[in-house]
Amino acid sequence: MNLTLSTTTYSRLLILSAVSGACAVILFLTLVSGRQTLPVMSSCLPAFRDGGGPYYKPDSPFRTRIVPAGTEGKPMIIKGVVLSSDCSRSVPGAVIDIWQANESGSYEDEWYRGQVTADAEGNYEFETVMPRGYGEGTGYRPPHIHFKVFADGREIVTSQMFFDDVRGREGFSDEYIVNLDDKPEQLIGTHHIVLPDFP
């Protein structure tokens, strides 16, 4: 592959080469390509489609903290990247609408719900607490967080993210489970959202 370098780009190459070897080359290639570094994923599995359940309420406020001050429960930050269907690019400006049960397993009208907007690199983040599972009919719903994603002015998917207690169970792929890092002061969760049918 031939690259035609402008004077400015050539000057950058000379400066970077003087810094040292591999790191300079990597940084230079990043400057030339202008490409974002996307998360490394074991597979590119789109979020599954879900009906959303009876507790969704439209027009939740935009806020990064979806729980009230002084709430009980283990504090948790969930963050990740919103990605296209083939994981080749992020989706800046996507809106993630979140709702979940509280630490007692109940849904509330005002809190434990909210919307966040992905930044220029498709990153999203919100603060919450670990939800509690709850009974549903004769069954049991393990802890989970509901979400909808809107992009290009339309709803793309309604889905859910789960936690380690369902890992290995039939129907719960690892891509649907939040990767948790249990810090002393809070949980840090990573969950990348791959949008179905969104090239």
Short mmCIF file of N, CA and C in Angstrom, two decimals, residues 162-163 176-181 188-191:
data_model
loop_
_atom_site.label_atom_id
_atom_site.label_comp_id
_atom_site.label_asym_id
_atom_site.label_seq_id
_atom_site.Cartn_x
_atom_site.Cartn_y
_atom_site.Cartn_z
N PHE A 162 -27.46 -8.59 32.02
CA PHE A 162 -27.55 -9.45 33.20
C PHE A 162 -26.23 -9.45 33.96
N PHE A 163 -26.17 -10.27 35.02
CA PHE A 163 -25.00 -10.30 35.88
C PHE A 163 -24.52 -11.74 36.08
N TYR A 176 -24.21 -10.94 26.92
CA TYR A 176 -25.34 -10.27 27.55
C TYR A 176 -25.11 -10.03 29.05
N ILE A 177 -23.94 -10.40 29.53
CA ILE A 177 -23.63 -10.31 30.96
C ILE A 177 -22.61 -9.21 31.21
N VAL A 178 -22.89 -8.36 32.18
CA VAL A 178 -21.99 -7.27 32.54
C VAL A 178 -20.72 -7.84 33.17
N ASN A 179 -19.57 -7.42 32.69
CA ASN A 179 -18.30 -7.80 33.30
C ASN A 179 -18.04 -6.88 34.48
N LEU A 180 -18.02 -7.45 35.69
CA LEU A 180 -17.92 -6.65 36.91
C LEU A 180 -16.53 -6.71 37.53
N ASP A 181 -16.07 -5.56 37.97
CA ASP A 181 -14.86 -5.45 38.76
C ASP A 181 -15.29 -4.93 40.13
N ILE A 188 -17.62 -1.77 39.28
CA ILE A 188 -17.40 -1.15 37.97
C ILE A 188 -17.78 -2.20 36.93
N GLY A 189 -18.81 -1.92 36.16
CA GLY A 189 -19.29 -2.87 35.17
C GLY A 189 -19.04 -2.39 33.75
N THR A 190 -18.65 -3.30 32.88
CA THR A 190 -18.44 -2.98 31.46
C THR A 190 -19.42 -3.80 30.63
N HIS A 191 -20.16 -3.12 29.77
CA HIS A 191 -21.11 -3.81 28.91
C HIS A 191 -21.21 -3.06 27.59
#
